[in-house]
Amino acid sequence: MPHVIVKLWPGKTEEQKALLAEKITRDVMDVLLYGEESVSVAMEEVEPGSWAEDVYQPDIVNAPGKLYKKPGYEM
């Protein structure tokens, strides 16, 4: 705990995803004061054609109380 899930379009390299996971882990450790052993990070690739239905509607529109950073786009 905590477990961070990043949802993103396909196409990023494994190196990019690993670097992002490393930076997220470090930030979680710095801000929330957890040890590295407590943090996990997952990447969930979502096709652009499915983004509105699988991510935007359920995670952004329908969950405003959980959203701490809103996107600069609407669908």
Coordinates of C-alpha atoms in Angstrom, one line a residue:
M1 CA 0.0 0.0 0.0
P2 CA -0.3 2.2 -1.9
H3 CA -0.8 0.8 -5.3
V4 CA -0.8 3.3 -8.2
I5 CA -2.5 2.4 -11.5
V6 CA -1.5 4.5 -14.5
K7 CA -3.9 4.2 -17.5
L8 CA -2.4 5.3 -20.8
W9 CA -2.6 4.8 -24.5
P10 CA -0.4 2.0 -25.9
G11 CA 2.9 2.9 -27.6
K12 CA 5.2 3.9 -24.8
T13 CA 8.4 1.9 -24.5
E14 CA 9.2 -0.4 -21.6
E15 CA 12.0 2.1 -20.7
Q16 CA 9.5 5.0 -20.5
K17 CA 7.1 3.0 -18.4
A18 CA 9.8 1.8 -16.1
L19 CA 11.1 5.3 -15.6
L20 CA 7.6 6.6 -14.9
A21 CA 7.1 3.8 -12.3
E22 CA 10.4 4.7 -10.7
K23 CA 9.5 8.4 -10.5
I24 CA 6.0 7.7 -9.1
T25 CA 7.5 5.4 -6.5
R26 CA 10.0 8.0 -5.4
D27 CA 7.3 10.7 -5.2
V28 CA 5.0 8.4 -3.2
M29 CA 7.9 7.7 -0.8
D30 CA 8.8 11.4 -0.4
V31 CA 5.2 12.7 0.0
L32 CA 3.5 9.9 1.9
L33 CA 6.6 8.7 3.8
Y34 CA 6.3 5.1 2.8
G35 CA 9.2 2.8 2.2
E36 CA 9.9 1.5 -1.3
E37 CA 8.7 -2.0 -0.3
S38 CA 5.2 -0.6 0.3
V39 CA 4.7 1.0 -3.1
S40 CA 3.6 -0.8 -6.3
V41 CA 2.9 0.7 -9.7
A42 CA 0.9 -0.8 -12.6
M43 CA 0.5 0.3 -16.2
E44 CA -2.8 -0.4 -17.9
E45 CA -2.8 0.3 -21.6
V46 CA -6.2 1.4 -23.0
E47 CA -6.8 1.8 -26.7
P48 CA -7.7 5.3 -27.8
G49 CA -11.1 4.1 -29.1
S50 CA -12.0 2.7 -25.7
W51 CA -10.7 5.6 -23.6
A52 CA -14.0 7.4 -23.3
E53 CA -16.0 4.3 -22.2
D54 CA -13.3 2.5 -20.2
V55 CA -11.5 5.5 -18.5
Y56 CA -13.0 8.9 -19.1
Q57 CA -16.6 8.1 -18.1
P58 CA -16.1 5.8 -15.1
D59 CA -12.8 7.2 -13.7
I60 CA -13.2 10.9 -14.4
V61 CA -16.9 11.9 -15.0
N62 CA -18.4 9.4 -12.6
A63 CA -15.8 9.6 -9.8
P64 CA -15.3 13.3 -9.1
G65 CA -14.6 12.7 -5.4
K66 CA -11.6 10.5 -6.2
L67 CA -10.1 12.8 -8.9
Y68 CA -7.3 15.1 -7.7
K69 CA -6.1 16.3 -11.1
K70 CA -8.7 16.9 -13.9
P71 CA -7.7 16.6 -17.5
G72 CA -7.7 19.6 -19.8
Y73 CA -10.0 17.8 -22.3
E74 CA -13.7 16.7 -22.4
M75 CA -15.2 13.8 -24.2

